[in-house]
């Protein structure tokens, strides 16, 4: 949306998020932002992709990394071929070789999830992930990390421990309050810095146009 419909109200909301994160990152120990959610289908990849585009359009060099080695879809959103992170973690490729540029966005690069490995969690727990993220932080102004859902697998906790800021994506009228609280608690108990939540896919209902709806 941020590339092809820049006047869309959604894009303006993402720009507001970009501004808020600019100040939030001043206190962050590194320049990595984890985007996650309590469960599948909340739109975390949509938010991660549009946030990455918007920050890049603002002049920063941005790397968007898909760490959902099972079902990541960043490569589909941008029409980019694999390989990617799996091959970097398996030391079959260097980050330089695996990173790909987005043709329509000058300062945005992407590291796709790569081919699905048989052991995603174990692969993410290797020192290679920390090495890859350190490389990314040294080469880019902002690193956005799209992770799997917190309650589905342990991967988000593993990746989140290496990111300065984490944001919880929730979906209007679908994300249950209890699962949001449990997911946030699980991250924080493992040392992940959850700085806030984003309510996605808000619907403006007819009742909200009248009275105090």
JSON list of C-alpha atoms in Angstrom, two decimals:
[
{"chain": "A", "resi": 1, "resn": "UNK", "atom": "CA", "xyz": [0.00, 0.00, 0.00]},
{"chain": "A", "resi": 2, "resn": "UNK", "atom": "CA", "xyz": [2.79, 2.44, 0.88]},
{"chain": "A", "resi": 3, "resn": "UNK", "atom": "CA", "xyz": [4.31, 2.05, -2.59]},
{"chain": "A", "resi": 4, "resn": "UNK", "atom": "CA", "xyz": [1.23, 2.08, -4.82]},
{"chain": "A", "resi": 5, "resn": "UNK", "atom": "CA", "xyz": [-1.36, 4.01, -2.75]},
{"chain": "A", "resi": 6, "resn": "UNK", "atom": "CA", "xyz": [0.65, 6.63, -0.82]},
{"chain": "A", "resi": 7, "resn": "UNK", "atom": "CA", "xyz": [-2.45, 8.77, -0.16]},
{"chain": "A", "resi": 8, "resn": "UNK", "atom": "CA", "xyz": [-4.35, 5.91, 1.52]},
{"chain": "A", "resi": 9, "resn": "UNK", "atom": "CA", "xyz": [-5.34, 6.63, 5.16]},
{"chain": "A", "resi": 10, "resn": "UNK", "atom": "CA", "xyz": [-3.56, 3.42, 6.15]},
{"chain": "A", "resi": 11, "resn": "UNK", "atom": "CA", "xyz": [-0.28, 4.88, 4.92]},
{"chain": "A", "resi": 12, "resn": "UNK", "atom": "CA", "xyz": [-0.80, 8.03, 6.97]},
{"chain": "A", "resi": 13, "resn": "UNK", "atom": "CA", "xyz": [-1.26, 5.86, 10.04]},
{"chain": "A", "resi": 14, "resn": "UNK", "atom": "CA", "xyz": [2.00, 4.07, 9.27]},
{"chain": "A", "resi": 15, "resn": "UNK", "atom": "CA", "xyz": [3.73, 7.45, 8.93]},
{"chain": "A", "resi": 16, "resn": "UNK", "atom": "CA", "xyz": [2.49, 8.29, 12.42]},
{"chain": "A", "resi": 17, "resn": "UNK", "atom": "CA", "xyz": [3.97, 5.03, 13.65]},
{"chain": "A", "resi": 18, "resn": "UNK", "atom": "CA", "xyz": [7.25, 5.91, 11.95]},
{"chain": "A", "resi": 19, "resn": "UNK", "atom": "CA", "xyz": [7.37, 9.22, 13.82]},
{"chain": "A", "resi": 20, "resn": "UNK", "atom": "CA", "xyz": [6.61, 7.57, 17.16]},
{"chain": "A", "resi": 21, "resn": "UNK", "atom": "CA", "xyz": [9.30, 4.95, 16.59]},
{"chain": "A", "resi": 22, "resn": "UNK", "atom": "CA", "xyz": [11.85, 7.61, 15.68]},
{"chain": "A", "resi": 23, "resn": "UNK", "atom": "CA", "xyz": [11.71, 8.93, 19.24]},
{"chain": "A", "resi": 24, "resn": "UNK", "atom": "CA", "xyz": [11.27, 5.49, 20.80]},
{"chain": "A", "resi": 25, "resn": "UNK", "atom": "CA", "xyz": [14.47, 4.25, 19.15]},
{"chain": "A", "resi": 26, "resn": "UNK", "atom": "CA", "xyz": [16.52, 6.93, 20.89]},
{"chain": "A", "resi": 27, "resn": "UNK", "atom": "CA", "xyz": [16.46, 4.82, 24.07]},
{"chain": "A", "resi": 28, "resn": "UNK", "atom": "CA", "xyz": [16.85, 1.48, 22.32]},
{"chain": "A", "resi": 29, "resn": "UNK", "atom": "CA", "xyz": [20.07, -0.56, 22.74]},
{"chain": "A", "resi": 30, "resn": "UNK", "atom": "CA", "xyz": [20.12, -1.27, 18.99]},
{"chain": "A", "resi": 31, "resn": "UNK", "atom": "CA", "xyz": [18.34, -0.31, 15.75]},
{"chain": "A", "resi": 32, "resn": "UNK", "atom": "CA", "xyz": [16.26, -3.48, 15.41]},
{"chain": "A", "resi": 33, "resn": "UNK", "atom": "CA", "xyz": [12.47, -3.50, 15.64]},
{"chain": "A", "resi": 34, "resn": "UNK", "atom": "CA", "xyz": [10.63, -6.81, 16.12]},
{"chain": "A", "resi": 35, "resn": "UNK", "atom": "CA", "xyz": [7.13, -7.03, 14.65]},
{"chain": "A", "resi": 36, "resn": "UNK", "atom": "CA", "xyz": [5.12, -9.90, 16.07]},
{"chain": "A", "resi": 37, "resn": "UNK", "atom": "CA", "xyz": [1.61, -10.90, 17.12]},
{"chain": "A", "resi": 38, "resn": "UNK", "atom": "CA", "xyz": [-0.12, -13.30, 19.49]},
{"chain": "A", "resi": 39, "resn": "UNK", "atom": "CA", "xyz": [-1.56, -15.53, 16.75]},
{"chain": "A", "resi": 40, "resn": "UNK", "atom": "CA", "xyz": [-1.56, -15.94, 12.95]},
{"chain": "A", "resi": 41, "resn": "UNK", "atom": "CA", "xyz": [-3.67, -13.71, 10.72]},
{"chain": "A", "resi": 42, "resn": "UNK", "atom": "CA", "xyz": [-3.34, -10.39, 12.59]},
{"chain": "A", "resi": 43, "resn": "UNK", "atom": "CA", "xyz": [-1.48, -8.70, 9.74]},
{"chain": "A", "resi": 44, "resn": "UNK", "atom": "CA", "xyz": [2.02, -8.44, 11.19]},
{"chain": "A", "resi": 45, "resn": "UNK", "atom": "CA", "xyz": [3.72, -8.94, 7.81]},
{"chain": "A", "resi": 46, "resn": "UNK", "atom": "CA", "xyz": [1.48, -6.26, 6.30]},
{"chain": "A", "resi": 47, "resn": "UNK", "atom": "CA", "xyz": [2.50, -3.82, 9.04]},
{"chain": "A", "resi": 48, "resn": "UNK", "atom": "CA", "xyz": [6.18, -4.80, 8.83]},
{"chain": "A", "resi": 49, "resn": "UNK", "atom": "CA", "xyz": [6.27, -4.38, 5.04]},
{"chain": "A", "resi": 50, "resn": "UNK", "atom": "CA", "xyz": [4.54, -1.00, 5.00]},
{"chain": "A", "resi": 51, "resn": "UNK", "atom": "CA", "xyz": [6.57, 0.30, 7.94]},
{"chain": "A", "resi": 52, "resn": "UNK", "atom": "CA", "xyz": [9.78, -0.71, 6.17]},
{"chain": "A", "resi": 53, "resn": "UNK", "atom": "CA", "xyz": [8.72, 1.07, 2.97]},
{"chain": "A", "resi": 54, "resn": "UNK", "atom": "CA", "xyz": [7.63, 4.21, 4.83]},
{"chain": "A", "resi": 55, "resn": "UNK", "atom": "CA", "xyz": [10.87, 4.49, 6.81]},
{"chain": "A", "resi": 56, "resn": "UNK", "atom": "CA", "xyz": [12.90, 3.98, 3.62]},
{"chain": "A", "resi": 57, "resn": "UNK", "atom": "CA", "xyz": [10.87, 6.67, 1.86]},
{"chain": "A", "resi": 58, "resn": "UNK", "atom": "CA", "xyz": [11.82, 8.96, 4.74]},
{"chain": "A", "resi": 59, "resn": "UNK", "atom": "CA", "xyz": [15.48, 8.64, 3.75]},
{"chain": "A", "resi": 60, "resn": "UNK", "atom": "CA", "xyz": [16.83, 5.89, 5.99]},
{"chain": "A", "resi": 61, "resn": "UNK", "atom": "CA", "xyz": [18.51, 2.71, 4.78]},
{"chain": "A", "resi": 62, "resn": "UNK", "atom": "CA", "xyz": [16.23, -0.12, 5.89]},
{"chain": "A", "resi": 63, "resn": "UNK", "atom": "CA", "xyz": [16.59, -3.89, 5.95]},
{"chain": "A", "resi": 64, "resn": "UNK", "atom": "CA", "xyz": [13.43, -5.97, 6.36]},
{"chain": "A", "resi": 65, "resn": "UNK", "atom": "CA", "xyz": [14.17, -9.51, 7.61]},
{"chain": "A", "resi": 66, "resn": "UNK", "atom": "CA", "xyz": [11.64, -12.35, 7.54]},
{"chain": "A", "resi": 67, "resn": "UNK", "atom": "CA", "xyz": [12.43, -14.66, 10.47]},
{"chain": "A", "resi": 68, "resn": "UNK", "atom": "CA", "xyz": [9.28, -16.75, 10.09]},
{"chain": "A", "resi": 69, "resn": "UNK", "atom": "CA", "xyz": [11.13, -19.73, 8.62]},
{"chain": "A", "resi": 70, "resn": "UNK", "atom": "CA", "xyz": [7.93, -21.78, 8.48]},
{"chain": "A", "resi": 71, "resn": "UNK", "atom": "CA", "xyz": [5.32, -19.56, 6.86]},
{"chain": "A", "resi": 72, "resn": "UNK", "atom": "CA", "xyz": [6.99, -16.21, 6.17]},
{"chain": "A", "resi": 73, "resn": "UNK", "atom": "CA", "xyz": [5.48, -14.35, 3.22]},
{"chain": "A", "resi": 74, "resn": "UNK", "atom": "CA", "xyz": [7.55, -11.19, 2.83]},
{"chain": "A", "resi": 75, "resn": "UNK", "atom": "CA", "xyz": [8.97, -12.58, -0.43]},
{"chain": "A", "resi": 76, "resn": "UNK", "atom": "CA", "xyz": [5.42, -12.95, -1.77]},
{"chain": "A", "resi": 77, "resn": "UNK", "atom": "CA", "xyz": [4.42, -9.41, -0.75]},
{"chain": "A", "resi": 78, "resn": "UNK", "atom": "CA", "xyz": [7.30, -7.90, -2.72]},
{"chain": "A", "resi": 79, "resn": "UNK", "atom": "CA", "xyz": [7.51, -10.53, -5.47]},
{"chain": "A", "resi": 80, "resn": "UNK", "atom": "CA", "xyz": [11.08, -11.46, -4.56]},
{"chain": "A", "resi": 81, "resn": "UNK", "atom": "CA", "xyz": [12.61, -14.88, -4.99]},
{"chain": "A", "resi": 82, "resn": "UNK", "atom": "CA", "xyz": [14.21, -16.92, -2.26]},
{"chain": "A", "resi": 83, "resn": "UNK", "atom": "CA", "xyz": [16.86, -17.90, -0.93]},
{"chain": "A", "resi": 84, "resn": "UNK", "atom": "CA", "xyz": [17.37, -15.87, 2.20]},
{"chain": "A", "resi": 85, "resn": "UNK", "atom": "CA", "xyz": [17.80, -16.17, 5.98]},
{"chain": "A", "resi": 86, "resn": "UNK", "atom": "CA", "xyz": [17.76, -19.97, 6.09]},
{"chain": "A", "resi": 87, "resn": "UNK", "atom": "CA", "xyz": [20.76, -20.09, 3.79]},
{"chain": "A", "resi": 88, "resn": "UNK", "atom": "CA", "xyz": [22.57, -17.39, 5.81]},
{"chain": "A", "resi": 89, "resn": "UNK", "atom": "CA", "xyz": [22.00, -19.23, 9.11]},
{"chain": "A", "resi": 90, "resn": "UNK", "atom": "CA", "xyz": [23.11, -22.46, 7.49]},
{"chain": "A", "resi": 91, "resn": "UNK", "atom": "CA", "xyz": [26.26, -20.66, 6.31]},
{"chain": "A", "resi": 92, "resn": "UNK", "atom": "CA", "xyz": [25.53, -21.47, 2.68]},
{"chain": "A", "resi": 93, "resn": "UNK", "atom": "CA", "xyz": [25.44, -17.75, 1.82]},
{"chain": "A", "resi": 94, "resn": "UNK", "atom": "CA", "xyz": [26.69, -14.51, 3.36]},
{"chain": "A", "resi": 95, "resn": "UNK", "atom": "CA", "xyz": [24.18, -11.76, 4.24]},
{"chain": "A", "resi": 96, "resn": "UNK", "atom": "CA", "xyz": [25.65, -9.66, 1.41]},
{"chain": "A", "resi": 97, "resn": "UNK", "atom": "CA", "xyz": [24.81, -12.42, -1.07]},
{"chain": "A", "resi": 98, "resn": "UNK", "atom": "CA", "xyz": [21.31, -13.10, 0.27]},
{"chain": "A", "resi": 99, "resn": "UNK", "atom": "CA", "xyz": [20.00, -9.53, 0.68]},
{"chain": "A", "resi": 100, "resn": "UNK", "atom": "CA", "xyz": [17.87, -8.24, -2.22]},
{"chain": "A", "resi": 101, "resn": "UNK", "atom": "CA", "xyz": [16.84, -4.72, -3.18]},
{"chain": "A", "resi": 102, "resn": "UNK", "atom": "CA", "xyz": [13.25, -3.60, -3.72]},
{"chain": "A", "resi": 103, "resn": "UNK", "atom": "CA", "xyz": [13.21, -2.00, -7.20]},
{"chain": "A", "resi": 104, "resn": "UNK", "atom": "CA", "xyz": [10.51, 0.58, -6.39]},
{"chain": "A", "resi": 105, "resn": "UNK", "atom": "CA", "xyz": [12.02, 1.70, -3.08]},
{"chain": "A", "resi": 106, "resn": "UNK", "atom": "CA", "xyz": [15.57, 2.96, -3.34]},
{"chain": "A", "resi": 107, "resn": "UNK", "atom": "CA", "xyz": [16.73, 2.52, 0.26]},
{"chain": "A", "resi": 108, "resn": "UNK", "atom": "CA", "xyz": [14.89, -0.70, 1.14]},
{"chain": "A", "resi": 109, "resn": "UNK", "atom": "CA", "xyz": [16.53, -4.13, 1.10]},
{"chain": "A", "resi": 110, "resn": "UNK", "atom": "CA", "xyz": [14.97, -7.45, 2.05]},
{"chain": "A", "resi": 111, "resn": "UNK", "atom": "CA", "xyz": [16.24, -10.70, 3.50]},
{"chain": "A", "resi": 112, "resn": "UNK", "atom": "CA", "xyz": [13.56, -13.30, 2.80]},
{"chain": "A", "resi": 113, "resn": "UNK", "atom": "CA", "xyz": [13.02, -16.38, 4.96]},
{"chain": "A", "resi": 114, "resn": "UNK", "atom": "CA", "xyz": [14.65, -18.67, 2.42]},
{"chain": "A", "resi": 115, "resn": "UNK", "atom": "CA", "xyz": [13.74, -22.30, 1.98]},
{"chain": "A", "resi": 116, "resn": "UNK", "atom": "CA", "xyz": [11.84, -23.91, 4.87]},
{"chain": "A", "resi": 117, "resn": "UNK", "atom": "CA", "xyz": [14.30, -25.87, 7.04]},
{"chain": "A", "resi": 118, "resn": "UNK", "atom": "CA", "xyz": [13.43, -29.03, 8.99]},
{"chain": "A", "resi": 119, "resn": "UNK", "atom": "CA", "xyz": [14.45, -27.39, 12.29]},
{"chain": "A", "resi": 120, "resn": "UNK", "atom": "CA", "xyz": [13.45, -23.67, 12.29]},
{"chain": "A", "resi": 121, "resn": "UNK", "atom": "CA", "xyz": [13.69, -23.04, 16.06]},
{"chain": "A", "resi": 122, "resn": "UNK", "atom": "CA", "xyz": [17.05, -24.78, 16.40]},
{"chain": "A", "resi": 123, "resn": "UNK", "atom": "CA", "xyz": [18.40, -22.86, 13.40]},
{"chain": "A", "resi": 124, "resn": "UNK", "atom": "CA", "xyz": [17.34, -19.54, 14.95]},
{"chain": "A", "resi": 125, "resn": "UNK", "atom": "CA", "xyz": [19.08, -20.46, 18.21]},
{"chain": "A", "resi": 126, "resn": "UNK", "atom": "CA", "xyz": [22.50, -20.76, 16.57]},
{"chain": "A", "resi": 127, "resn": "UNK", "atom": "CA", "xyz": [25.05, -17.92, 16.93]},
{"chain": "A", "resi": 128, "resn": "UNK", "atom": "CA", "xyz": [24.61, -17.27, 13.20]},
{"chain": "A", "resi": 129, "resn": "UNK", "atom": "CA", "xyz": [21.39, -15.32, 13.89]},
{"chain": "A", "resi": 130, "resn": "UNK", "atom": "CA", "xyz": [23.18, -12.89, 16.21]},
{"chain": "A", "resi": 131, "resn": "UNK", "atom": "CA", "xyz": [25.98, -12.54, 13.68]},
{"chain": "A", "resi": 132, "resn": "UNK", "atom": "CA", "xyz": [23.49, -11.80, 10.88]},
{"chain": "A", "resi": 133, "resn": "UNK", "atom": "CA", "xyz": [21.63, -9.20, 12.97]},
{"chain": "A", "resi": 134, "resn": "UNK", "atom": "CA", "xyz": [24.87, -7.52, 14.03]},
{"chain": "A", "resi": 135, "resn": "UNK", "atom": "CA", "xyz": [25.87, -7.33, 10.37]},
{"chain": "A", "resi": 136, "resn": "UNK", "atom": "CA", "xyz": [22.47, -5.81, 9.54]},
{"chain": "A", "resi": 137, "resn": "UNK", "atom": "CA", "xyz": [22.73, -3.19, 12.29]},
{"chain": "A", "resi": 138, "resn": "UNK", "atom": "CA", "xyz": [26.13, -2.16, 11.01]},
{"chain": "A", "resi": 139, "resn": "UNK", "atom": "CA", "xyz": [24.99, -1.72, 7.41]},
{"chain": "A", "resi": 140, "resn": "UNK", "atom": "CA", "xyz": [21.52, -0.18, 7.86]},
{"chain": "A", "resi": 141, "resn": "UNK", "atom": "CA", "xyz": [19.92, 2.68, 9.77]},
{"chain": "A", "resi": 142, "resn": "UNK", "atom": "CA", "xyz": [16.90, 0.59, 10.76]},
{"chain": "A", "resi": 143, "resn": "UNK", "atom": "CA", "xyz": [16.37, -3.18, 10.79]},
{"chain": "A", "resi": 144, "resn": "UNK", "atom": "CA", "xyz": [12.76, -4.44, 10.87]},
{"chain": "A", "resi": 145, "resn": "UNK", "atom": "CA", "xyz": [12.31, -8.07, 11.85]},
{"chain": "A", "resi": 146, "resn": "UNK", "atom": "CA", "xyz": [9.06, -9.88, 11.01]},
{"chain": "A", "resi": 147, "resn": "UNK", "atom": "CA", "xyz": [8.70, -12.84, 13.37]},
{"chain": "A", "resi": 148, "resn": "UNK", "atom": "CA", "xyz": [6.29, -15.77, 13.80]},
{"chain": "A", "resi": 149, "resn": "UNK", "atom": "CA", "xyz": [3.32, -15.48, 16.20]},
{"chain": "A", "resi": 150, "resn": "UNK", "atom": "CA", "xyz": [4.28, -15.67, 19.88]},
{"chain": "A", "resi": 151, "resn": "UNK", "atom": "CA", "xyz": [1.73, -18.28, 20.97]},
{"chain": "A", "resi": 152, "resn": "UNK", "atom": "CA", "xyz": [2.31, -20.60, 18.01]},
{"chain": "A", "resi": 153, "resn": "UNK", "atom": "CA", "xyz": [6.05, -21.24, 18.38]},
{"chain": "A", "resi": 154, "resn": "UNK", "atom": "CA", "xyz": [9.00, -20.13, 20.51]},
{"chain": "A", "resi": 155, "resn": "UNK", "atom": "CA", "xyz": [10.74, -18.38, 17.61]},
{"chain": "A", "resi": 156, "resn": "UNK", "atom": "CA", "xyz": [9.50, -14.87, 18.44]},
{"chain": "A", "resi": 157, "resn": "UNK", "atom": "CA", "xyz": [11.07, -15.06, 21.90]},
{"chain": "A", "resi": 158, "resn": "UNK", "atom": "CA", "xyz": [14.40, -16.21, 20.44]},
{"chain": "A", "resi": 159, "resn": "UNK", "atom": "CA", "xyz": [14.50, -13.39, 17.89]},
{"chain": "A", "resi": 160, "resn": "UNK", "atom": "CA", "xyz": [12.99, -10.77, 20.20]},
{"chain": "A", "resi": 161, "resn": "UNK", "atom": "CA", "xyz": [15.83, -11.11, 22.69]},
{"chain": "A", "resi": 162, "resn": "UNK", "atom": "CA", "xyz": [18.15, -9.72, 20.01]},
{"chain": "A", "resi": 163, "resn": "UNK", "atom": "CA", "xyz": [15.94, -6.71, 19.10]},
{"chain": "A", "resi": 164, "resn": "UNK", "atom": "CA", "xyz": [15.90, -3.37, 20.90]},
{"chain": "A", "resi": 165, "resn": "UNK", "atom": "CA", "xyz": [12.17, -2.78, 20.52]},
{"chain": "A", "resi": 166, "resn": "UNK", "atom": "CA", "xyz": [9.25, -5.16, 19.99]},
{"chain": "A", "resi": 167, "resn": "UNK", "atom": "CA", "xyz": [5.74, -4.26, 18.85]},
{"chain": "A", "resi": 168, "resn": "UNK", "atom": "CA", "xyz": [2.68, -6.49, 19.30]},
{"chain": "A", "resi": 169, "resn": "UNK", "atom": "CA", "xyz": [0.27, -6.46, 16.35]},
{"chain": "A", "resi": 170, "resn": "UNK", "atom": "CA", "xyz": [-3.37, -7.15, 17.26]},
{"chain": "A", "resi": 171, "resn": "UNK", "atom": "CA", "xyz": [-6.42, -7.31, 15.01]},
{"chain": "A", "resi": 172, "resn": "UNK", "atom": "CA", "xyz": [-9.61, -5.37, 15.60]},
{"chain": "A", "resi": 173, "resn": "UNK", "atom": "CA", "xyz": [-12.52, -7.56, 16.83]},
{"chain": "A", "resi": 174, "resn": "UNK", "atom": "CA", "xyz": [-10.47, -10.76, 16.38]},
{"chain": "A", "resi": 175, "resn": "UNK", "atom": "CA", "xyz": [-7.54, -10.76, 18.83]},
{"chain": "A", "resi": 176, "resn": "UNK", "atom": "CA", "xyz": [-8.75, -11.94, 22.24]},
{"chain": "A", "resi": 177, "resn": "UNK", "atom": "CA", "xyz": [-7.71, -9.83, 25.21]},
{"chain": "A", "resi": 178, "resn": "UNK", "atom": "CA", "xyz": [-6.39, -12.86, 27.08]},
{"chain": "A", "resi": 179, "resn": "UNK", "atom": "CA", "xyz": [-4.15, -14.06, 24.25]},
{"chain": "A", "resi": 180, "resn": "UNK", "atom": "CA", "xyz": [-2.69, -10.55, 23.85]},
{"chain": "A", "resi": 181, "resn": "UNK", "atom": "CA", "xyz": [-1.86, -10.43, 27.56]},
{"chain": "A", "resi": 182, "resn": "UNK", "atom": "CA", "xyz": [-0.41, -13.95, 27.59]},
{"chain": "A", "resi": 183, "resn": "UNK", "atom": "CA", "xyz": [1.72, -13.26, 24.50]},
{"chain": "A", "resi": 184, "resn": "UNK", "atom": "CA", "xyz": [3.02, -9.97, 25.90]},
{"chain": "A", "resi": 185, "resn": "UNK", "atom": "CA", "xyz": [3.76, -11.58, 29.26]},
{"chain": "A", "resi": 186, "resn": "UNK", "atom": "CA", "xyz": [5.64, -14.44, 27.59]},
{"chain": "A", "resi": 187, "resn": "UNK", "atom": "CA", "xyz": [7.87, -12.01, 25.73]},
{"chain": "A", "resi": 188, "resn": "UNK", "atom": "CA", "xyz": [8.58, -9.83, 28.76]},
{"chain": "A", "resi": 189, "resn": "UNK", "atom": "CA", "xyz": [9.33, -12.82, 31.00]},
{"chain": "A", "resi": 190, "resn": "UNK", "atom": "CA", "xyz": [12.05, -13.75, 28.52]},
{"chain": "A", "resi": 191, "resn": "UNK", "atom": "CA", "xyz": [13.63, -10.30, 28.48]},
{"chain": "A", "resi": 192, "resn": "UNK", "atom": "CA", "xyz": [11.99, -9.00, 25.31]},
{"chain": "A", "resi": 193, "resn": "UNK", "atom": "CA", "xyz": [11.29, -5.25, 25.40]},
{"chain": "A", "resi": 194, "resn": "UNK", "atom": "CA", "xyz": [7.64, -4.88, 24.31]},
{"chain": "A", "resi": 195, "resn": "UNK", "atom": "CA", "xyz": [7.16, -1.15, 23.80]},
{"chain": "A", "resi": 196, "resn": "UNK", "atom": "CA", "xyz": [3.60, -1.09, 22.55]},
{"chain": "A", "resi": 197, "resn": "UNK", "atom": "CA", "xyz": [0.77, -2.60, 20.55]},
{"chain": "A", "resi": 198, "resn": "UNK", "atom": "CA", "xyz": [-0.67, -1.76, 17.15]},
{"chain": "A", "resi": 199, "resn": "UNK", "atom": "CA", "xyz": [-4.40, -2.28, 16.54]},
{"chain": "A", "resi": 200, "resn": "UNK", "atom": "CA", "xyz": [-4.70, -3.38, 12.92]},
{"chain": "A", "resi": 201, "resn": "UNK", "atom": "CA", "xyz": [-7.67, -3.52, 10.52]},
{"chain": "A", "resi": 202, "resn": "UNK", "atom": "CA", "xyz": [-9.92, -1.18, 12.50]},
{"chain": "A", "resi": 203, "resn": "UNK", "atom": "CA", "xyz": [-13.40, -0.93, 11.00]},
{"chain": "A", "resi": 204, "resn": "UNK", "atom": "CA", "xyz": [-15.39, 2.27, 11.19]},
{"chain": "A", "resi": 205, "resn": "UNK", "atom": "CA", "xyz": [-18.91, 1.13, 11.96]},
{"chain": "A", "resi": 206, "resn": "UNK", "atom": "CA", "xyz": [-22.11, 3.06, 11.34]},
{"chain": "A", "resi": 207, "resn": "UNK", "atom": "CA", "xyz": [-22.77, 3.47, 15.08]},
{"chain": "A", "resi": 208, "resn": "UNK", "atom": "CA", "xyz": [-19.54, 5.46, 15.46]},
{"chain": "A", "resi": 209, "resn": "UNK", "atom": "CA", "xyz": [-20.94, 8.26, 13.27]},
{"chain": "A", "resi": 210, "resn": "UNK", "atom": "CA", "xyz": [-23.69, 9.11, 15.75]},
{"chain": "A", "resi": 211, "resn": "UNK", "atom": "CA", "xyz": [-23.78, 10.12, 19.40]},
{"chain": "A", "resi": 212, "resn": "UNK", "atom": "CA", "xyz": [-21.02, 8.65, 21.47]},
{"chain": "A", "resi": 213, "resn": "UNK", "atom": "CA", "xyz": [-20.67, 5.33, 19.59]}
]
